[in-house]
GROMACS .gro file of C-alpha atoms in nm:
model
  487
    1MET     CA    1   8.930  12.233   7.303
    2GLN     CA    2   8.798  12.530   7.236
    3ASN     CA    3   8.874  12.642   6.833
    4ILE     CA    4   8.994  13.008   6.775
    5GLY     CA    5   8.632  13.136   6.682
    6GLU     CA    6   8.454  13.015   7.030
    7PHE     CA    7   8.754  13.163   7.216
    8VAL     CA    8   8.760  13.538   7.038
    9ARG     CA    9   8.369  13.517   7.100
   10ASN     CA   10   8.368  13.467   7.452
   11SER     CA   11   8.678  13.669   7.527
   12LEU     CA   12   8.463  13.964   7.388
   13LEU     CA   13   8.141  13.896   7.551
   14ASP     CA   14   8.290  13.876   7.875
   15TRP     CA   15   8.521  14.216   7.828
   16LEU     CA   16   8.177  14.374   7.785
   17ASP     CA   17   8.019  14.198   8.080
   18LYS     CA   18   8.301  14.313   8.309
   19ASN     CA   19   8.332  14.648   8.152
   20PRO     CA   20   7.973  14.768   8.068
   21PHE     CA   21   7.946  15.147   7.889
   22LEU     CA   22   8.105  15.403   8.094
   23SER     CA   23   8.212  15.202   8.412
   24GLY     CA   24   8.579  15.103   8.528
   25PRO     CA   25   8.925  15.275   8.368
   26HIS     CA   26   8.882  15.159   8.035
   27TYR     CA   27   8.626  15.458   7.889
   28PHE     CA   28   8.914  15.737   8.051
   29SER     CA   29   9.094  15.758   7.729
   30ALA     CA   30   8.951  15.807   7.423
   31MET     CA   31   9.234  15.688   7.221
   32GLU     CA   32   9.166  15.338   7.357
   33CYS     CA   33   8.778  15.350   7.291
   34GLY     CA   34   8.898  15.449   6.932
   35LEU     CA   35   9.107  15.125   6.907
   36ARG     CA   36   8.864  14.904   7.023
   37ILE     CA   37   8.622  14.988   6.778
   38PRO     CA   38   8.796  14.838   6.493
   39VAL     CA   39   8.772  14.504   6.711
   40PHE     CA   40   8.479  14.503   6.791
   41PHE     CA   41   8.409  14.548   6.393
   42TYR     CA   42   8.578  14.259   6.296
   43ALA     CA   43   8.425  14.026   6.539
   44LEU     CA   44   8.095  14.118   6.339
   45LYS     CA   45   8.251  14.045   6.079
   46ILE     CA   46   8.406  13.688   6.102
   47LEU     CA   47   8.250  13.537   6.392
   48ASP     CA   48   7.991  13.316   6.232
   49ASN     CA   49   7.871  13.183   6.607
   50LEU     CA   50   7.711  13.502   6.745
   51ASP     CA   51   7.334  13.499   6.824
   52ASP     CA   52   7.109  13.825   6.745
   53LEU     CA   53   7.128  13.896   7.143
   54GLU     CA   54   7.519  13.868   7.076
   55ARG     CA   55   7.556  14.084   6.789
   56GLN     CA   56   7.318  14.385   6.898
   57ARG     CA   57   7.544  14.376   7.250
   58ILE     CA   58   7.801  14.418   6.985
   59LEU     CA   59   7.652  14.720   6.782
   60THR     CA   60   7.522  14.843   7.099
   61SER     CA   61   7.911  14.866   7.221
   62ILE     CA   62   8.048  15.068   6.876
   63TYR     CA   63   7.750  15.299   6.902
   64GLN     CA   64   7.874  15.372   7.259
   65HIS     CA   65   8.217  15.375   7.178
   66ALA     CA   66   8.179  15.630   6.925
   67TRP     CA   67   7.927  15.879   7.062
   68TRP     CA   68   8.150  15.894   7.377
   69ILE     CA   69   8.472  15.963   7.119
   70SER     CA   70   8.284  16.266   6.956
   71ARG     CA   71   8.232  16.398   7.281
   72ARG     CA   72   8.579  16.355   7.372
   73LEU     CA   73   8.829  16.422   7.056
   74SER     CA   74   9.175  16.478   7.135
   75LEU     CA   75   9.187  16.830   6.959
   76TYR     CA   76   9.403  17.052   7.213
   77SER     CA   77   9.619  16.932   7.450
   78SER     CA   78   9.681  16.563   7.391
   79LEU     CA   79   9.651  16.622   7.005
   80GLY     CA   80   9.884  16.345   6.878
   81ASN     CA   81   9.855  15.949   6.847
   82HIS     CA   82   9.561  15.983   7.049
   83THR     CA   83   9.363  16.190   6.758
   84VAL     CA   84   9.465  15.960   6.508
   85CYS     CA   85   9.328  15.614   6.704
   86GLU     CA   86   8.993  15.851   6.795
   87CYS     CA   87   8.990  15.883   6.426
   88ILE     CA   88   9.027  15.513   6.316
   89GLY     CA   89   8.726  15.451   6.555
   90LEU     CA   90   8.490  15.752   6.415
   91VAL     CA   91   8.579  15.597   6.083
   92PHE     CA   92   8.474  15.186   6.152
   93ALA     CA   93   8.169  15.311   6.356
   94GLY     CA   94   8.092  15.563   6.139
   95ALA     CA   95   8.073  15.275   5.854
   96VAL     CA   96   7.884  15.082   6.038
   97PHE     CA   97   7.595  15.331   6.123
   98ARG     CA   98   7.615  15.514   5.802
   99SER     CA   99   7.255  15.495   5.735
  100ALA     CA  100   7.174  15.741   6.011
  101PRO     CA  101   7.281  16.076   6.028
  102GLU     CA  102   7.489  16.023   6.325
  103GLY     CA  103   7.722  15.743   6.154
  104ILE     CA  104   7.754  15.965   5.851
  105ALA     CA  105   7.895  16.301   6.060
  106TRP     CA  106   8.133  16.015   6.305
  107LEU     CA  107   8.267  15.886   5.937
  108ASN     CA  108   8.312  16.238   5.796
  109ARG     CA  109   8.435  16.376   6.109
  110GLY     CA  110   8.676  16.125   6.113
  111ILE     CA  111   8.787  16.154   5.714
  112GLU     CA  112   8.818  16.534   5.815
  113LEU     CA  113   9.076  16.521   6.127
  114LEU     CA  114   9.295  16.215   5.961
  115GLN     CA  115   9.348  16.450   5.658
  116GLN     CA  116   9.458  16.742   5.881
  117GLU     CA  117   9.636  16.531   6.128
  118LEU     CA  118   9.859  16.374   5.811
  119PHE     CA  119   9.970  16.666   5.750
  120HIS     CA  120  10.042  16.808   6.083
  121GLN     CA  121  10.176  16.511   6.255
  122ILE     CA  122  10.378  16.370   5.940
  123LEU     CA  123  10.641  16.650   5.853
  124GLU     CA  124  10.770  16.742   5.514
  125ASP     CA  125  11.070  16.503   5.488
  126GLY     CA  126  10.795  16.183   5.653
  127GLY     CA  127  10.893  16.196   5.990
  128PRO     CA  128  10.725  16.253   6.323
  129ALA     CA  129  10.618  16.571   6.507
  130GLU     CA  130  10.599  16.369   6.792
  131GLN     CA  131  10.968  16.281   6.781
  132SER     CA  132  10.920  15.920   6.862
  133LEU     CA  133  10.993  15.693   6.586
  134ASN     CA  134  10.789  15.418   6.788
  135TYR     CA  135  10.490  15.598   6.802
  136HIS     CA  136  10.549  15.696   6.415
  137ARG     CA  137  10.538  15.356   6.330
  138PHE     CA  138  10.218  15.332   6.527
  139VAL     CA  139  10.023  15.619   6.342
  140LEU     CA  140  10.189  15.493   6.005
  141ASP     CA  141  10.010  15.176   6.040
  142LEU     CA  142   9.641  15.311   6.161
  143TYR     CA  143   9.650  15.557   5.848
  144TRP     CA  144   9.755  15.229   5.580
  145LEU     CA  145   9.467  15.042   5.791
  146ALA     CA  146   9.219  15.332   5.717
  147ALA     CA  147   9.302  15.400   5.396
  148ASP     CA  148   9.265  14.990   5.310
  149PHE     CA  149   8.903  15.005   5.487
  150LEU     CA  150   8.779  15.284   5.342
  151GLU     CA  151   8.885  15.251   4.989
  152LYS     CA  152   8.780  14.829   5.005
  153ASN     CA  153   8.449  15.001   5.111
  154ARG     CA  154   8.434  15.266   4.904
  155LEU     CA  155   8.331  15.522   5.155
  156TYR     CA  156   8.644  15.755   5.032
  157ASP     CA  157   8.936  15.756   4.793
  158CYS     CA  158   9.266  15.831   4.965
  159PRO     CA  159   9.511  15.888   4.689
  160ALA     CA  160   9.571  16.260   4.854
  161TRP     CA  161   9.694  16.029   5.137
  162LYS     CA  162   9.948  15.778   4.997
  163PRO     CA  163  10.256  16.028   4.894
  164ARG     CA  164  10.261  16.130   5.261
  165LEU     CA  165  10.303  15.797   5.384
  166LEU     CA  166  10.519  15.659   5.160
  167GLN     CA  167  10.749  15.969   5.249
  168GLY     CA  168  10.676  15.858   5.623
  169GLU     CA  169  10.790  15.480   5.517
  170THR     CA  170  11.090  15.603   5.372
  171PHE     CA  171  11.194  15.812   5.700
  172LEU     CA  172  11.230  15.536   5.877
  173GLN     CA  173  11.372  15.303   5.646
  174ALA     CA  174  11.654  15.559   5.696
  175PHE     CA  175  11.734  15.440   6.056
  176CYS     CA  176  11.663  15.058   5.974
  177ASP     CA  177  11.959  14.822   5.985
  178ASP     CA  178  11.954  14.506   5.786
  179GLN     CA  179  11.707  14.346   6.048
  180GLY     CA  180  11.443  14.634   5.964
  181ASN     CA  181  11.533  14.757   6.330
  182PHE     CA  182  11.561  15.158   6.422
  183PRO     CA  183  11.636  15.300   6.752
  184THR     CA  184  11.376  15.380   7.020
  185LEU     CA  185  11.414  15.733   7.004
  186GLY     CA  186  11.125  15.922   7.229
  187ASP     CA  187  10.833  15.745   7.401
  188SER     CA  188  10.705  15.397   7.324
  189ASP     CA  189  10.443  15.219   7.511
  190ASP     CA  190  10.519  14.838   7.255
  191GLY     CA  191  10.161  14.969   7.106
  192TRP     CA  192  10.065  14.820   6.777
  193ALA     CA  193   9.803  14.936   6.555
  194ILE     CA  194   9.678  14.586   6.537
  195ALA     CA  195   9.838  14.337   6.742
  196PRO     CA  196  10.201  14.228   6.763
  197GLY     CA  197  10.262  14.032   6.442
  198ILE     CA  198  10.014  14.190   6.244
  199ARG     CA  199  10.033  14.518   6.054
  200PRO     CA  200   9.839  14.646   5.743
  201LEU     CA  201   9.966  14.643   5.446
  202ARG     CA  202  10.215  14.940   5.450
  203GLY     CA  203  10.186  15.078   5.077
  204SER     CA  204  10.183  14.875   4.725
  205PRO     CA  205  10.377  14.863   4.429
  206PHE     CA  206  10.068  14.948   4.268
  207CYS     CA  207  10.032  15.269   4.521
  208ILE     CA  208  10.373  15.341   4.513
  209LYS     CA  209  10.360  15.305   4.100
  210LEU     CA  210  10.089  15.574   4.093
  211GLN     CA  211  10.258  15.828   4.331
  212LYS     CA  212  10.604  15.897   4.157
  213ILE     CA  213  10.781  16.018   4.517
  214GLN     CA  214  11.073  16.150   4.531
  215PRO     CA  215  11.281  16.063   4.879
  216PRO     CA  216  11.263  16.361   5.112
  217ILE     CA  217  11.619  16.272   5.261
  218GLN     CA  218  11.865  16.529   5.139
  219ALA     CA  219  12.179  16.255   5.094
  220ASN     CA  220  12.518  16.267   4.905
  221SER     CA  221  12.535  16.101   4.603
  222GLU     CA  222  12.917  16.009   4.632
  223ALA     CA  223  13.105  15.801   4.916
  224ILE     CA  224  13.407  15.930   5.039
  225LYS     CA  225  13.704  15.779   5.091
  226ASN     CA  226  13.597  15.537   5.370
  227GLN     CA  227  13.299  15.439   5.203
  228VAL     CA  228  13.074  15.670   5.459
  229SER     CA  229  12.728  15.808   5.321
  230TRP     CA  230  12.490  15.994   5.514
  231GLU     CA  231  12.144  16.143   5.500
  232THR     CA  232  11.990  16.437   5.644
  233LEU     CA  233  11.616  16.524   5.743
  234PRO     CA  234  11.579  16.839   5.788
  235SER     CA  235  11.239  16.868   5.917
  236SER     CA  236  11.259  16.596   6.188
  237GLY     CA  237  11.595  16.710   6.286
  238TYR     CA  238  11.836  16.374   6.223
  239THR     CA  239  12.156  16.310   6.060
  240ILE     CA  240  12.250  15.963   5.964
  241ILE     CA  241  12.573  15.815   5.899
  242ARG     CA  242  12.650  15.490   5.761
  243ASP     CA  243  12.967  15.284   5.621
  244LYS     CA  244  12.981  14.991   5.385
  245SER     CA  245  13.069  14.775   5.682
  246GLY     CA  246  12.723  14.800   5.864
  247LEU     CA  247  12.792  15.104   6.105
  248ILE     CA  248  12.502  15.327   6.154
  249LEU     CA  249  12.525  15.643   6.389
  250THR     CA  250  12.252  15.909   6.429
  251PHE     CA  251  12.269  16.250   6.570
  252ASP     CA  252  11.935  16.416   6.665
  253HIS     CA  253  11.954  16.805   6.562
  254GLY     CA  254  11.597  16.847   6.608
  255PRO     CA  255  11.289  16.993   6.805
  256LEU     CA  256  11.204  16.862   7.130
  257GLY     CA  257  10.837  16.728   7.015
  258MET     CA  258  10.471  16.811   6.922
  259ALA     CA  259  10.326  17.147   7.045
  260PRO     CA  260  10.199  17.289   7.281
  261LEU     CA  261  10.278  17.043   7.559
  262TYR     CA  262  10.570  16.822   7.380
  263GLY     CA  263  10.440  16.512   7.566
  264HIS     CA  264  10.599  16.209   7.392
  265GLY     CA  265  10.962  16.390   7.303
  266HIS     CA  266  11.262  16.325   7.509
  267ALA     CA  267  11.530  16.600   7.619
  268ASP     CA  268  11.799  16.453   7.382
  269ALA     CA  269  11.926  16.737   7.195
  270LEU     CA  270  12.239  16.639   7.042
  271SER     CA  271  12.259  16.290   7.109
  272ILE     CA  272  12.437  16.038   6.895
  273ASN     CA  273  12.345  15.638   6.856
  274LEU     CA  274  12.548  15.419   6.734
  275ARG     CA  275  12.520  15.041   6.588
  276VAL     CA  276  12.844  14.853   6.485
  277ASN     CA  277  12.823  14.555   6.310
  278GLY     CA  278  12.448  14.432   6.372
  279ARG     CA  279  12.526  14.554   6.776
  280THR     CA  280  12.374  14.863   6.932
  281ILE     CA  281  12.669  15.003   7.140
  282LEU     CA  282  12.561  15.330   7.248
  283VAL     CA  283  12.202  15.306   7.280
  284ASP     CA  284  11.881  15.534   7.352
  285PRO     CA  285  11.759  15.402   7.695
  286GLY     CA  286  11.415  15.384   7.607
  287THR     CA  287  11.067  15.444   7.805
  288TYR     CA  288  11.055  15.210   8.090
  289ARG     CA  289  10.713  15.343   8.181
  290TYR     CA  290  10.465  15.664   8.199
  291ASN     CA  291  10.312  15.618   8.576
  292GLY     CA  292  10.422  15.449   8.931
  293PHE     CA  293  10.752  15.562   8.946
  294PRO     CA  294  10.799  15.931   8.861
  295GLU     CA  295  11.167  15.981   8.927
  296PHE     CA  296  11.239  15.722   8.665
  297ARG     CA  297  10.964  15.847   8.411
  298ARG     CA  298  11.176  16.199   8.494
  299TYR     CA  299  11.516  15.996   8.419
  300PHE     CA  300  11.434  15.816   8.112
  301LYS     CA  301  11.303  16.092   7.927
  302GLY     CA  302  11.559  16.342   8.052
  303THR     CA  303  11.895  16.472   7.904
  304ARG     CA  304  12.135  16.259   8.159
  305ALA     CA  305  11.964  15.963   8.002
  306HIS     CA  306  12.102  16.031   7.638
  307ASN     CA  307  12.415  16.043   7.481
  308THR     CA  308  12.476  16.401   7.558
  309VAL     CA  309  12.607  16.692   7.818
  310ALA     CA  310  12.331  16.787   8.049
  311ILE     CA  311  12.434  17.155   8.224
  312ASP     CA  312  12.374  17.194   8.601
  313GLY     CA  313  12.159  16.889   8.672
  314GLN     CA  314  11.909  17.031   8.453
  315ASP     CA  315  11.721  16.919   8.169
  316GLN     CA  316  11.767  17.070   7.821
  317ALA     CA  317  11.389  17.191   7.868
  318ALA     CA  318  11.192  17.176   8.168
  319GLN     CA  319  10.992  16.896   8.266
  320GLN     CA  320  10.596  16.969   8.419
  321THR     CA  321  10.478  16.645   8.467
  322GLY     CA  322  10.535  16.299   8.311
  323PHE     CA  323  10.375  16.450   7.966
  324ILE     CA  324  10.429  16.810   8.015
  325TRP     CA  325  10.756  17.016   7.915
  326SER     CA  326  10.813  17.363   7.919
  327HIS     CA  327  11.054  17.611   7.811
  328PRO     CA  328  11.113  17.360   7.481
  329PHE     CA  329  11.457  17.409   7.330
  330ARG     CA  330  11.570  17.519   6.984
  331ALA     CA  331  11.811  17.250   6.810
  332HIS     CA  332  11.946  17.313   6.478
  333LEU     CA  333  12.200  17.189   6.218
  334VAL     CA  334  12.514  17.468   6.163
  335ARG     CA  335  12.647  17.260   5.881
  336THR     CA  336  12.747  16.920   5.695
  337CYS     CA  337  13.081  16.932   5.541
  338PRO     CA  338  13.298  16.658   5.373
  339ILE     CA  339  13.705  16.666   5.416
  340ASP     CA  340  13.973  16.534   5.276
  341LYS     CA  341  13.924  16.280   5.555
  342GLY     CA  342  13.596  16.215   5.642
  343LEU     CA  343  13.276  16.423   5.714
  344ILE     CA  344  13.201  16.684   5.994
  345ILE     CA  345  12.850  16.762   6.104
  346GLU     CA  346  12.778  17.008   6.343
  347GLY     CA  347  12.466  17.091   6.556
  348SER     CA  348  12.382  17.357   6.850
  349HIS     CA  349  12.086  17.373   7.076
  350ASN     CA  350  11.962  17.654   7.323
  351GLY     CA  351  11.772  17.469   7.561
  352TYR     CA  352  12.042  17.606   7.841
  353GLU     CA  353  12.008  17.965   7.763
  354ARG     CA  354  11.727  17.969   8.021
  355LEU     CA  355  11.973  17.936   8.275
  356LYS     CA  356  12.066  18.261   8.493
  357ASP     CA  357  12.382  18.270   8.306
  358PRO     CA  358  12.292  18.151   7.969
  359VAL     CA  359  12.472  17.850   7.773
  360THR     CA  360  12.453  17.740   7.409
  361HIS     CA  361  12.557  17.408   7.395
  362SER     CA  362  12.741  17.285   7.010
  363ARG     CA  363  12.883  16.957   6.928
  364ILE     CA  364  13.063  16.840   6.595
  365VAL     CA  365  13.045  16.479   6.501
  366SER     CA  366  13.325  16.381   6.281
  367PHE     CA  367  13.362  16.055   6.082
  368LEU     CA  368  13.700  15.972   5.993
  369GLU     CA  369  13.878  15.739   5.774
  370GLY     CA  370  13.980  15.423   5.947
  371ARG     CA  371  13.618  15.410   6.097
  372HIS     CA  372  13.696  15.678   6.372
  373LEU     CA  373  13.446  15.927   6.539
  374LEU     CA  374  13.561  16.255   6.701
  375ILE     CA  375  13.285  16.404   6.902
  376ARG     CA  376  13.409  16.803   7.032
  377ASP     CA  377  13.141  16.968   7.251
  378THR     CA  378  13.192  17.324   7.298
  379PHE     CA  379  13.006  17.586   7.490
  380SER     CA  380  12.942  17.927   7.472
  381GLY     CA  381  12.764  18.208   7.722
  382THR     CA  382  12.830  18.309   8.066
  383GLY     CA  383  12.906  18.202   8.431
  384THR     CA  384  13.025  17.887   8.596
  385HIS     CA  385  12.849  17.570   8.540
  386PHE     CA  386  12.895  17.213   8.614
  387PHE     CA  387  12.870  16.997   8.273
  388GLU     CA  388  12.803  16.623   8.247
  389LEU     CA  389  12.862  16.412   7.966
  390ASN     CA  390  12.736  16.045   7.925
  391PHE     CA  391  12.747  15.765   7.670
  392HIS     CA  392  12.501  15.482   7.790
  393LEU     CA  393  12.599  15.114   7.673
  394HIS     CA  394  12.398  14.821   7.598
  395PRO     CA  395  12.367  14.596   7.907
  396GLU     CA  396  12.487  14.320   7.727
  397ALA     CA  397  12.813  14.492   7.597
  398ILE     CA  398  13.105  14.360   7.793
  399ILE     CA  399  13.394  14.662   7.885
  400GLY     CA  400  13.748  14.660   8.008
  401ALA     CA  401  14.024  14.894   7.968
  402GLU     CA  402  14.327  14.884   7.733
  403LYS     CA  403  14.590  15.173   7.820
  404GLU     CA  404  14.430  15.533   7.778
  405TRP     CA  405  14.116  15.346   7.597
  406TRP     CA  406  13.795  15.214   7.720
  407VAL     CA  407  13.704  14.863   7.513
  408ILE     CA  408  13.332  14.768   7.462
  409GLN     CA  409  13.268  14.424   7.276
  410TYR     CA  410  12.943  14.308   7.210
  411GLY     CA  411  12.909  14.019   6.964
  412GLU     CA  412  13.140  14.050   6.677
  413ALA     CA  413  13.127  14.451   6.740
  414ARG     CA  414  13.419  14.593   6.915
  415VAL     CA  415  13.478  15.004   6.976
  416PHE     CA  416  13.694  15.192   7.171
  417MET     CA  417  13.652  15.537   7.331
  418ARG     CA  418  13.856  15.773   7.544
  419LEU     CA  419  13.865  16.149   7.610
  420PHE     CA  420  14.149  16.360   7.452
  421SER     CA  421  13.995  16.654   7.640
  422GLY     CA  422  13.754  16.712   7.906
  423GLY     CA  423  13.861  16.492   8.199
  424SER     CA  424  13.842  16.119   8.163
  425PHE     CA  425  13.552  15.869   8.226
  426THR     CA  426  13.439  15.702   8.495
  427LEU     CA  427  13.227  15.423   8.472
  428ILE     CA  428  12.901  15.372   8.607
  429LYS     CA  429  12.587  15.139   8.642
  430GLY     CA  430  12.215  15.084   8.772
  431GLN     CA  431  12.281  15.380   9.024
  432GLU     CA  432  11.956  15.466   9.220
  433ILE     CA  433  12.004  15.814   9.330
  434PRO     CA  434  11.994  15.975   9.154
  435PRO     CA  435  11.925  15.721   8.860
  436LEU     CA  436  12.171  15.707   8.590
  437GLY     CA  437  12.273  15.390   8.379
  438TRP     CA  438  11.954  15.216   8.328
  439PHE     CA  439  11.820  15.042   7.977
  440SER     CA  440  11.476  14.973   7.912
  441PRO     CA  441  11.432  14.680   7.641
  442ALA     CA  442  11.065  14.714   7.694
  443TYR     CA  443  10.787  14.912   7.842
  444GLY     CA  444  10.772  14.798   8.185
  445THR     CA  445  11.110  14.677   8.211
  446LYS     CA  446  11.435  14.844   8.316
  447LEU     CA  447  11.769  14.697   8.316
  448LYS     CA  448  12.118  14.814   8.498
  449SER     CA  449  12.341  14.937   8.234
  450ARG     CA  450  12.681  15.088   8.202
  451VAL     CA  451  12.773  15.430   8.132
  452LEU     CA  452  13.103  15.636   8.091
  453ASN     CA  453  13.050  15.982   8.281
  454CYS     CA  454  13.252  16.276   8.291
  455THR     CA  455  13.143  16.590   8.501
  456LEU     CA  456  13.352  16.892   8.496
  457SER     CA  457  13.307  17.232   8.682
  458GLY     CA  458  13.421  17.559   8.548
  459SER     CA  459  13.382  17.901   8.316
  460VAL     CA  460  13.205  17.776   8.011
  461ARG     CA  461  13.493  17.903   7.825
  462ASN     CA  462  13.744  17.683   7.971
  463ILE     CA  463  13.485  17.383   7.950
  464GLN     CA  464  13.539  17.150   7.624
  465PHE     CA  465  13.503  16.743   7.568
  466LEU     CA  466  13.666  16.588   7.236
  467THR     CA  467  13.555  16.231   7.275
  468ALA     CA  468  13.702  15.963   7.013
  469ILE     CA  469  13.542  15.652   6.944
  470CYS     CA  470  13.730  15.382   6.715
  471ILE     CA  471  13.615  15.075   6.572
  472ASP     CA  472  13.756  14.764   6.552
  473SER     CA  473  14.098  14.902   6.704
  474PRO     CA  474  14.233  15.210   6.885
  475GLY     CA  475  14.310  15.491   6.639
  476GLU     CA  476  14.693  15.661   6.642
  477ASP     CA  477  14.658  15.993   6.919
  478ASP     CA  478  14.884  16.189   6.626
  479PHE     CA  479  14.639  16.165   6.379
  480LEU     CA  480  14.360  16.173   6.601
  481LEU     CA  481  14.505  16.515   6.764
  482GLU     CA  482  14.583  16.648   6.398
  483MET     CA  483  14.221  16.581   6.265
  484ALA     CA  484  14.090  16.719   6.621
  485ASN     CA  485  14.236  17.046   6.506
  486LEU     CA  486  14.042  17.088   6.197
  487LEU     CA  487  13.673  17.075   6.413
   0.00000   0.00000   0.00000
């Protein structure tokens, strides 16, 4: 039976045989070339069964990859996690060839760009400029990998990087449940910095002790009557509400993504996601895939696939290609206001001001005692429009009706939903044309899922939606309507 070292050696050499330099699709992306160089490096480091010719083949491939990357760096339209991947390749290749001027140039260029992009791609609150949590995890891990490699090999000291990286870790932790899961906001291709189940050391007690970092999150210091707490991440534009029983609600009032193309961002302004008793009830639908199915690429990144309101069948920004948006919206947090029986958060966005008759969408999310949520969507502007409100459910959730309420059961979680104003919900599942009611649990996979959908047409001033979401049991109508009057 082949041992692991022999398997790695044969697999690597076989790949080099089948993919000679600049032959085939594997060299189209400088990003992918950058991620291969550390693999080649660690093969040289750990394989003791290479002969001189095999070792030279791997060294030659490292050189060729770095030479190619250095001439195709993503510095403009594709700036983002691609740039970080390419810099990782330059750093590792530069370390290998640092006795040569070209190697030193690669190493220095990689470090310079990593330093620059650290403060460009990781915002002041620790969030991602690309507005994708999974790519944020990917980028943070690449930085930890680079910092560890550079410092252990005495190539560069990275203490100035650690505060920003720790802010990034704190940011992601704000979204995590007890199992470390966070919602799939924005694009994801399920990529890993190293490999599934393997990750770099994400900071250390020593590092944290050296760098006394104040958490970037603005959080309240005392619980209100129903023991709810909230955290606002102002730069990335999220507010996260939690209660003692494990409820987690995220409210998105942030930007579309990283300019100028906003490639990995989704048109999800004012969308919410809800997790109850360890189960995600109101989901972000995921990504599905980037290529091959353009109608579903448009759907999964578009507004109708998120728990918010679409107007006139259009997205909150204009999709030009699968990775290019134009007319990006501006969203902002209007207020966060504790009240006697709960908490009110309000946001708005201007994505539909580009319409012939412009419209501004405002949403108030209120968390009330008794684990009740009220969501009021209102609109200002001119003209008559078509409004579509969607709430997407996890495909494993079971849904039924109980009097005026829709009842969602998923594991131990039981959630009641209804509209108090704005019509009533219709249940849709796995609609093909146009797509509606789909969920992607992993890249390349899509499942039919249920959507609570409500559509209205009318003058802007006459349209509003008031949605009640109650945990464990339905709320009393009189109480919910009384509280709605305070919104």
